[in-house]
Amino acid sequence: MFFKKIQDIFSSVKENVVIIGAGEVGLHLAKRLTQEEKNVVVIDKDKSRLDRITQFADVQTILGSGSSPKTLALAHVEDAHYVIAVTNDDEVNLVACLFANALSPQAVKLARISNKEYEEYPNVLGGTSLNIQLMVHPESEVVRSIDRLLSLPASQDYAEFAGGHLRMVAYNIADTELVGKKLFEFKEFVKSDNIMVAAIIRNSKLVIPNGQVVLQENDLVYFAYVDVAQRDLLRFLKKNRAFFHSVCIVGGGKIGYLLAKRFEDKGLDVKIIEKDEARCEELAALLDSTLILHGDATETTLLKEENVGRMDVIVAVTADEETNILACLLAKSMGARDSVARVNKSEYLPIVKHIGIDHSVSTRLAAVNGFLSYIRQGNVVAFASVASDAAEVMEVYLAETSQLINKPLMMLAFPKNVIMLAYMRDEKVFIPHGQTVFLAGDHVIFLGEQNAMHELDALIGEKTFKQDDKNRILTTWKK
């Protein structure tokens, strides 16, 4: 039954994708790729996960192990353009890529890898037996995200493009002079040509800005700005830089350890609360100045005894969303100034800020962004989801074939709900205006709704790869 269906669906002219693992990462990859009209087959050993994924995406499913060559053959991996291994088990992902390479050497192999030791063997992973083109290490990306979020006072989201020269930060604009103003008045107030409003989240929905949009008190506004304008933006929003000196990390897993190591290097006062006693002993041997506490961070007695309420920041990064949310809320109620919760379930993301948690991060989004960046590679230089997955931002390289070059911006027609934020030329970033003319070689940054972004392909032009864009190992922790 599955054999015939998959053979038929893979006979079309669309790109074919085999996803191994139907967890949160696999689910959201499947949703995104089917929205972009790719043929997708998902393999997993858990029938309930496969049943769930068919409720959200138009995919074919196979019950079985993705590391089994028979299962891969049943999925017609020989006809796949991409094989993406995203289970929670590094070894399963590696074995899946091994057999996928034997059965389909021309397919692009991508893998989610959590153990950073594998980074030390790029020749093995990228060699002829595995031929993995991309390894994504979402835990490291989440650590960087948390560090960046906490470096900007009261920010709720943060992203970088154009090699860090273009930045995007989200702030609630309550108690600012922007409330009640139309966007065409923005430059009059901010007094800078290097800052713009990129997106607005209102009542948990994305609003693509235009000059007539009136800003409201509870809006979460995404500001895009050239890096040199960061001080001007913070001054305008009256966001005084409040450095943190102490942090309590809930969860001593990979993310907790990497965070503690980074904060130690900054000379901060760090505590880790971990439930597993054996893991506490491991952390004590791995870390220098961090205080390791054995216990449950959802118990108020422990939090009070360790004065967690007096810490500047509480960061909860266990694998359990409910534990992370509750630990943050308890610490905040005791006086902790700032909070960050690791949340992977998409159902929870829209409500996290509403219940009093300052920031949320997601290993799922980090992994999905890494894979989509590569799948869209060529003209796409960088990619990120923002606004709790409501919008996407793409940095695009304009080739000679692009319909966007040699024409002023005012003459260009973009898909509905897609806007241009900025462009980079000769390593300098500019906010465009109606008379801006784009040239081949420019990097252009777009923001838009998920469903609309793939419609840019026709405007961008044929995929153009640089000499070293193929047959290489990329790891998100090297970026």
Tab-separated table of N, CA, C and O in Angstrom, residues 224-303:
chain	number	residue	atom	x	y	z
A	224	ALA	N	13.919	46.578	12.940
A	224	ALA	CA	15.115	46.210	12.184
A	224	ALA	C	16.016	47.432	12.122
A	224	ALA	O	15.546	48.548	11.869
A	225	TYR	N	17.304	47.223	12.356
A	225	TYR	CA	18.206	48.374	12.399
A	225	TYR	C	19.623	47.976	12.014
A	225	TYR	O	20.045	46.828	12.191
A	226	VAL	N	20.339	48.931	11.466
A	226	VAL	CA	21.757	48.741	11.185
A	226	VAL	C	22.497	48.729	12.517
A	226	VAL	O	22.145	49.472	13.439
A	227	ASP	N	23.515	47.902	12.634
A	227	ASP	CA	24.165	47.686	13.928
A	227	ASP	C	24.601	48.981	14.619
A	227	ASP	O	24.507	49.099	15.846
A	228	VAL	N	25.044	49.978	13.847
A	228	VAL	CA	25.528	51.225	14.460
A	228	VAL	C	24.404	52.027	15.107
A	228	VAL	O	24.663	52.967	15.861
A	229	ALA	N	23.141	51.651	14.819
A	229	ALA	CA	22.004	52.404	15.358
A	229	ALA	C	21.432	51.790	16.625
A	229	ALA	O	20.413	52.272	17.133
A	230	GLN	N	22.076	50.740	17.160
A	230	GLN	CA	21.510	50.073	18.329
A	230	GLN	C	21.385	51.013	19.519
A	230	GLN	O	20.348	51.040	20.200
A	231	ARG	N	22.420	51.807	19.777
A	231	ARG	CA	22.362	52.742	20.908
A	231	ARG	C	21.245	53.765	20.729
A	231	ARG	O	20.532	54.093	21.674
A	232	ASP	N	21.044	54.247	19.499
A	232	ASP	CA	19.979	55.214	19.233
A	232	ASP	C	18.607	54.609	19.502
A	232	ASP	O	17.725	55.263	20.068
A	233	LEU	N	18.419	53.339	19.089
A	233	LEU	CA	17.134	52.684	19.301
A	233	LEU	C	16.854	52.499	20.785
A	233	LEU	O	15.753	52.793	21.266
A	234	LEU	N	17.836	52.008	21.533
A	234	LEU	CA	17.647	51.785	22.962
A	234	LEU	C	17.381	53.101	23.694
A	234	LEU	O	16.549	53.165	24.602
A	235	ARG	N	18.081	54.151	23.279
A	235	ARG	CA	17.858	55.452	23.906
A	235	ARG	C	16.441	55.954	23.619
A	235	ARG	O	15.752	56.463	24.506
A	236	PHE	N	15.988	55.785	22.377
A	236	PHE	CA	14.644	56.235	22.011
A	236	PHE	C	13.570	55.484	22.795
A	236	PHE	O	12.583	56.068	23.245
A	237	LEU	N	13.773	54.170	22.973
A	237	LEU	CA	12.788	53.354	23.687
A	237	LEU	C	12.937	53.430	25.207
A	237	LEU	O	12.172	52.809	25.931
A	238	LYS	N	13.950	54.200	25.639
A	238	LYS	CA	14.232	54.350	27.080
A	238	LYS	C	14.504	52.996	27.724
A	238	LYS	O	14.042	52.690	28.833
A	239	LYS	N	15.262	52.173	27.023
A	239	LYS	CA	15.664	50.863	27.538
A	239	LYS	C	17.099	50.969	28.034
A	239	LYS	O	18.067	50.827	27.278
A	240	ASN	N	17.247	51.290	29.300
A	240	ASN	CA	18.574	51.402	29.879
A	240	ASN	C	19.200	50.018	29.980
A	240	ASN	O	18.570	49.067	30.423
A	241	ARG	N	20.426	49.932	29.544
A	241	ARG	CA	21.117	48.643	29.567
A	241	ARG	C	21.305	48.173	31.012
A	241	ARG	O	21.975	48.825	31.805
A	242	ALA	N	20.691	47.062	31.342
A	242	ALA	CA	20.766	46.526	32.706
A	242	ALA	C	21.527	45.205	32.659
A	242	ALA	O	20.968	44.157	32.375
A	243	PHE	N	22.812	45.236	32.892
A	243	PHE	CA	23.611	44.024	32.854
A	243	PHE	C	23.203	43.103	33.998
A	243	PHE	O	22.866	43.555	35.083
A	244	PHE	N	23.232	41.810	33.742
A	244	PHE	CA	22.930	40.863	34.813
A	244	PHE	C	24.236	40.282	35.347
A	244	PHE	O	25.210	40.097	34.621
A	245	HIS	N	24.248	40.034	36.641
A	245	HIS	CA	25.454	39.543	37.303
A	245	HIS	C	25.281	38.139	37.874
A	245	HIS	O	26.265	37.469	38.155
A	246	SER	N	24.030	37.720	38.053
A	246	SER	CA	23.782	36.400	38.633
A	246	SER	C	22.687	35.686	37.845
A	246	SER	O	21.728	36.307	37.392
A	247	VAL	N	22.844	34.375	37.678
A	247	VAL	CA	21.881	33.606	36.900
A	247	VAL	C	21.709	32.227	37.519
A	247	VAL	O	22.672	31.595	37.939
A	248	CYS	N	20.452	31.784	37.590
A	248	CYS	CA	20.128	30.434	38.029
A	248	CYS	C	19.641	29.640	36.833
A	248	CYS	O	18.679	30.033	36.167
A	249	ILE	N	20.318	28.540	36.544
A	249	ILE	CA	19.966	27.687	35.411
A	249	ILE	C	19.246	26.449	35.937
A	249	ILE	O	19.769	25.741	36.800
A	250	VAL	N	18.066	26.201	35.425
A	250	VAL	CA	17.304	25.011	35.801
A	250	VAL	C	17.496	23.971	34.703
A	250	VAL	O	17.111	24.184	33.556
A	251	GLY	N	18.135	22.868	35.063
A	251	GLY	CA	18.411	21.819	34.084
A	251	GLY	C	19.881	21.785	33.737
A	251	GLY	O	20.424	22.743	33.179
A	252	GLY	N	20.531	20.671	34.044
A	252	GLY	CA	21.963	20.552	33.799
A	252	GLY	C	22.300	19.680	32.616
A	252	GLY	O	23.366	19.057	32.584
A	253	GLY	N	21.415	19.636	31.642
A	253	GLY	CA	21.695	18.868	30.426
A	253	GLY	C	22.691	19.602	29.539
A	253	GLY	O	23.464	20.443	29.994
A	254	LYS	N	22.655	19.297	28.235
A	254	LYS	CA	23.619	19.892	27.309
A	254	LYS	C	23.491	21.412	27.262
A	254	LYS	O	24.493	22.140	27.292
A	255	ILE	N	22.251	21.901	27.193
A	255	ILE	CA	22.053	23.350	27.114
A	255	ILE	C	22.471	24.011	28.418
A	255	ILE	O	23.164	25.041	28.412
A	256	GLY	N	22.067	23.435	29.536
A	256	GLY	CA	22.422	24.005	30.831
A	256	GLY	C	23.919	24.074	31.038
A	256	GLY	O	24.453	25.084	31.523
A	257	TYR	N	24.609	23.009	30.638
A	257	TYR	CA	26.073	22.994	30.778
A	257	TYR	C	26.726	24.055	29.899
A	257	TYR	O	27.599	24.818	30.351
A	258	LEU	N	26.315	24.128	28.621
A	258	LEU	CA	26.909	25.102	27.702
A	258	LEU	C	26.641	26.538	28.159
A	258	LEU	O	27.507	27.413	28.050
A	259	LEU	N	25.447	26.773	28.685
A	259	LEU	CA	25.120	28.099	29.214
A	259	LEU	C	26.009	28.445	30.407
A	259	LEU	O	26.562	29.553	30.492
A	260	ALA	N	26.118	27.513	31.334
A	260	ALA	CA	26.927	27.759	32.533
A	260	ALA	C	28.377	28.048	32.156
A	260	ALA	O	29.011	28.959	32.707
A	261	LYS	N	28.903	27.291	31.192
A	261	LYS	CA	30.276	27.505	30.747
A	261	LYS	C	30.440	28.903	30.164
A	261	LYS	O	31.415	29.616	30.444
A	262	ARG	N	29.479	29.316	29.342
A	262	ARG	CA	29.552	30.650	28.727
A	262	ARG	C	29.470	31.745	29.784
A	262	ARG	O	30.212	32.728	29.742
A	263	PHE	N	28.565	31.582	30.747
A	263	PHE	CA	28.404	32.604	31.788
A	263	PHE	C	29.598	32.630	32.743
A	263	PHE	O	29.973	33.685	33.246
A	264	GLU	N	30.173	31.459	32.994
A	264	GLU	CA	31.403	31.415	33.793
A	264	GLU	C	32.494	32.248	33.131
A	264	GLU	O	33.199	33.026	33.799
A	265	ASP	N	32.638	32.095	31.818
A	265	ASP	CA	33.676	32.817	31.088
A	265	ASP	C	33.472	34.327	31.160
A	265	ASP	O	34.422	35.097	30.986
A	266	LYS	N	32.215	34.744	31.413
A	266	LYS	CA	31.917	36.173	31.550
A	266	LYS	C	32.066	36.665	32.981
A	266	LYS	O	31.823	37.841	33.267
A	267	GLY	N	32.411	35.750	33.877
A	267	GLY	CA	32.610	36.134	35.265
A	267	GLY	C	31.334	36.313	36.054
A	267	GLY	O	31.315	37.011	37.077
A	268	LEU	N	30.253	35.658	35.641
A	268	LEU	CA	28.971	35.801	36.328
A	268	LEU	C	28.857	34.802	37.481
A	268	LEU	O	29.542	33.780	37.533
A	269	ASP	N	27.948	35.113	38.398
A	269	ASP	CA	27.608	34.217	39.508
A	269	ASP	C	26.556	33.238	38.992
A	269	ASP	O	25.437	33.646	38.661
A	270	VAL	N	26.907	31.951	38.900
A	270	VAL	CA	26.043	30.968	38.246
A	270	VAL	C	25.684	29.831	39.206
A	270	VAL	O	26.545	29.305	39.913
A	271	LYS	N	24.400	29.458	39.185
A	271	LYS	CA	23.923	28.274	39.893
A	271	LYS	C	23.191	27.377	38.897
A	271	LYS	O	22.522	27.863	37.987
A	272	ILE	N	23.314	26.072	39.089
A	272	ILE	CA	22.525	25.111	38.307
A	272	ILE	C	21.728	24.254	39.274
A	272	ILE	O	22.271	23.735	40.257
A	273	ILE	N	20.436	24.102	39.008
A	273	ILE	CA	19.588	23.179	39.759
A	273	ILE	C	19.286	21.980	38.864
A	273	ILE	O	18.715	22.134	37.781
A	274	GLU	N	19.676	20.801	39.295
A	274	GLU	CA	19.525	19.582	38.492
A	274	GLU	C	18.963	18.460	39.368
A	274	GLU	O	19.423	18.250	40.489
A	275	LYS	N	17.969	17.725	38.846
A	275	LYS	CA	17.307	16.673	39.619
A	275	LYS	C	18.117	15.386	39.696
A	275	LYS	O	18.005	14.628	40.652
A	276	ASP	N	18.939	15.134	38.684
A	276	ASP	CA	19.685	13.883	38.620
A	276	ASP	C	20.994	14.024	39.382
A	276	ASP	O	21.868	14.813	39.017
A	277	GLU	N	21.151	13.211	40.439
A	277	GLU	CA	22.337	13.332	41.297
A	277	GLU	C	23.618	12.981	40.547
A	277	GLU	O	24.659	13.636	40.713
A	278	ALA	N	23.559	11.948	39.707
A	278	ALA	CA	24.752	11.562	38.952
A	278	ALA	C	25.183	12.676	37.998
A	278	ALA	O	26.382	12.941	37.830
A	279	ARG	N	24.201	13.337	37.385
A	279	ARG	CA	24.529	14.440	36.476
A	279	ARG	C	25.140	15.607	37.254
A	279	ARG	O	26.024	16.296	36.748
A	280	CYS	N	24.663	15.813	38.490
A	280	CYS	CA	25.246	16.870	39.329
A	280	CYS	C	26.739	16.630	39.549
A	280	CYS	O	27.541	17.573	39.482
A	281	GLU	N	27.105	15.385	39.780
A	281	GLU	CA	28.518	15.055	39.988
A	281	GLU	C	29.325	15.306	38.714
A	281	GLU	O	30.463	15.806	38.767
A	282	GLU	N	28.745	14.974	37.563
A	282	GLU	CA	29.426	15.225	36.294
A	282	GLU	C	29.639	16.722	36.074
A	282	GLU	O	30.725	17.160	35.667
A	283	LEU	N	28.607	17.513	36.371
A	283	LEU	CA	28.706	18.964	36.178
A	283	LEU	C	29.748	19.582	37.110
A	283	LEU	O	30.478	20.501	36.724
A	284	ALA	N	29.804	19.071	38.327
A	284	ALA	CA	30.781	19.587	39.288
A	284	ALA	C	32.206	19.376	38.792
A	284	ALA	O	33.101	20.196	39.040
A	285	ALA	N	32.425	18.275	38.077
A	285	ALA	CA	33.761	17.999	37.538
A	285	ALA	C	34.050	18.818	36.284
A	285	ALA	O	35.209	19.147	36.009
A	286	LEU	N	33.003	19.176	35.527
A	286	LEU	CA	33.185	19.877	34.258
A	286	LEU	C	33.292	21.391	34.411
A	286	LEU	O	33.973	22.057	33.616
A	287	LEU	N	32.609	21.942	35.439
A	287	LEU	CA	32.545	23.395	35.605
A	287	LEU	C	33.452	23.856	36.738
A	287	LEU	O	33.777	23.097	37.643
A	288	ASP	N	33.828	25.115	36.691
A	288	ASP	CA	34.781	25.648	37.669
A	288	ASP	C	34.096	26.347	38.834
A	288	ASP	O	34.116	25.857	39.961
A	289	SER	N	33.460	27.480	38.560
A	289	SER	CA	32.917	28.296	39.646
A	289	SER	C	31.415	28.145	39.845
A	289	SER	O	30.848	28.693	40.788
A	290	THR	N	30.736	27.411	38.972
A	290	THR	CA	29.282	27.253	39.071
A	290	THR	C	28.914	26.413	40.298
A	290	THR	O	29.506	25.356	40.547
A	291	LEU	N	27.899	26.874	41.049
A	291	LEU	CA	27.384	26.127	42.194
A	291	LEU	C	26.340	25.135	41.699
A	291	LEU	O	25.340	25.526	41.087
A	292	ILE	N	26.566	23.846	41.930
A	292	ILE	CA	25.658	22.796	41.468
A	292	ILE	C	24.741	22.386	42.619
A	292	ILE	O	25.215	21.974	43.685
A	293	LEU	N	23.436	22.485	42.414
A	293	LEU	CA	22.448	22.150	43.432
A	293	LEU	C	21.617	20.955	42.981
A	293	LEU	O	21.063	20.952	41.871
A	294	HIS	N	21.526	19.940	43.823
A	294	HIS	CA	20.711	18.772	43.526
A	294	HIS	C	19.313	19.005	44.093
A	294	HIS	O	19.140	19.200	45.300
A	295	GLY	N	18.300	19.012	43.193
A	295	GLY	CA	16.937	19.220	43.671
A	295	GLY	C	15.970	19.534	42.550
A	295	GLY	O	16.337	19.523	41.369
A	296	ASP	N	14.726	19.814	42.942
A	296	ASP	CA	13.642	20.093	42.006
A	296	ASP	C	13.344	21.588	42.025
A	296	ASP	O	12.960	22.146	43.052
A	297	ALA	N	13.503	22.239	40.874
A	297	ALA	CA	13.335	23.691	40.791
A	297	ALA	C	11.878	24.129	40.878
A	297	ALA	O	11.600	25.328	40.921
A	298	THR	N	10.954	23.179	40.911
A	298	THR	CA	9.552	23.548	41.085
A	298	THR	C	9.129	23.475	42.552
A	298	THR	O	7.954	23.681	42.875
A	299	GLU	N	10.075	23.183	43.447
A	299	GLU	CA	9.789	23.172	44.887
A	299	GLU	C	10.174	24.528	45.482
A	299	GLU	O	11.339	24.933	45.447
A	300	THR	N	9.198	25.213	46.028
A	300	THR	CA	9.437	26.568	46.541
A	300	THR	C	10.441	26.589	47.689
A	300	THR	O	11.179	27.560	47.845
A	301	THR	N	10.472	25.508	48.477
A	301	THR	CA	11.412	25.466	49.604
A	301	THR	C	12.847	25.593	49.130
A	301	THR	O	13.642	26.367	49.676
A	302	LEU	N	13.192	24.842	48.091
A	302	LEU	CA	14.551	24.893	47.550
A	302	LEU	C	14.857	26.275	46.987
A	302	LEU	O	15.939	26.831	47.226
A	303	LEU	N	13.914	26.843	46.258
A	303	LEU	CA	14.141	28.155	45.652
A	303	LEU	C	14.366	29.228	46.724
A	303	LEU	O	15.220	30.112	46.566
